[in-house]
Amino acid sequence: MNQLNGRRQTANPFLLYLGATWKVAVSISLLAAASAWSQPVPGSLDAHWNEGASDCKATPQAPLQVHAYEPQTFILRQSPCADFEANFLYLLIGSDKALLIDTGAVADPKEMPLAKTILELLPDKDQKKLPLLVAHTHRHMDHRAGDPQFASLPSVQVVSIDLEGVKAFYGFTDWPNGIAHLDLGGRTVDVIPTPGHNETHLAFYDNRTGILFSGDFLMPGRLLVDDAAAYRESAQRVVDFLKTRPLSYILGGHIELNTAGHAYRFGSHYHPNEHRLELAREDLAALPAAFENFNGFYARHPNYILTNPIRNLVALAIIAVAVLILIVWGVWRLLRRRWSR
Ligand SMILES: [Zn+2]
Ligand SMILES: [Zn+2]
């Protein structure tokens, strides 16, 4: 068990129960090579995700779209009109517990009834709702704004969002190495550290469906690079982890590209002709090499874009200052010529 649970256990009897039943363990994943993996449970991605609207006020739409991939796996999409980030959230249900990956970009339950929707999806066990763990791919606000909706619910535990809290909860002692395991009852989810976009980033591999839930680490959109070296190592770590495992799909936190591979304008509430949500093993396999060849600023790949927004901003600022100096210098020369006449 971990310190976080220990601290929370004293505060809340429901969490005492949760703390005692969550089996979180870390191991260097050596068993992968030896084990034979069962066939993933199949599911359907046959959904038209809410694409928002050019005029959201004139086109009212449901804030949350719920798609059953299979009876125990739900994909939730926040409407681009509710928030331009239009996050994808994932609910995985085991026989003892459920796991919600991310809580999205909208805090207000009146605008985005996330907790209510999740509770309705949770089955009962022993005349009570199944206990729920709310975890995050990383601490960026668009992946955790809905957390407060779960704060006071019974049998719900929310993993803290800071790096120390993440390490403690999952029991990572050699971050970013090691794999943690969440036991949902008849369903194990492996938790893989994937820093690079953000220092707290995790990917979740579901042994039931063979899906990798990749957050902002890998998605059809802009892969915003914070630490390129860490990102490249994370990519290699996930490639190695999945080498001997079945992989049905890679499902990320957003869709930011259209079918032609062009990114929507940042902040747009309208996503016509969206790229499909799912990425494949090839996209992941190409990621370490994409970082080897990354110029540090911007690189387009078939299904994602690598970009370092901070560096691009700095470069833009340097260019702007250089242009300004050139203009001032030009004006100064012009004035000097006039004065000397
Ligand atoms: Zn992010
Ligand atoms: Zn995000």
Coordinates of N, CA and C and ligand atoms in Angstrom, one line a residue, residues 138 140 197 216, ligand 1:
H138 N -2.4 12.7 -16.8 CA -1.5 13.7 -16.3 C -2.2 14.9 -15.7
H140 N -2.5 18.2 -16.4 CA -3.0 19.3 -17.1 C -4.5 19.5 -16.8
H197 N 5.5 14.9 -22.3 CA 4.5 15.9 -22.5 C 4.3 16.7 -21.2
D216 N -2.3 12.4 -23.6 CA -1.7 13.4 -24.6 C -0.3 12.9 -25.0
Ligands
ZN1 ZN -1.7 17.7 -21.6

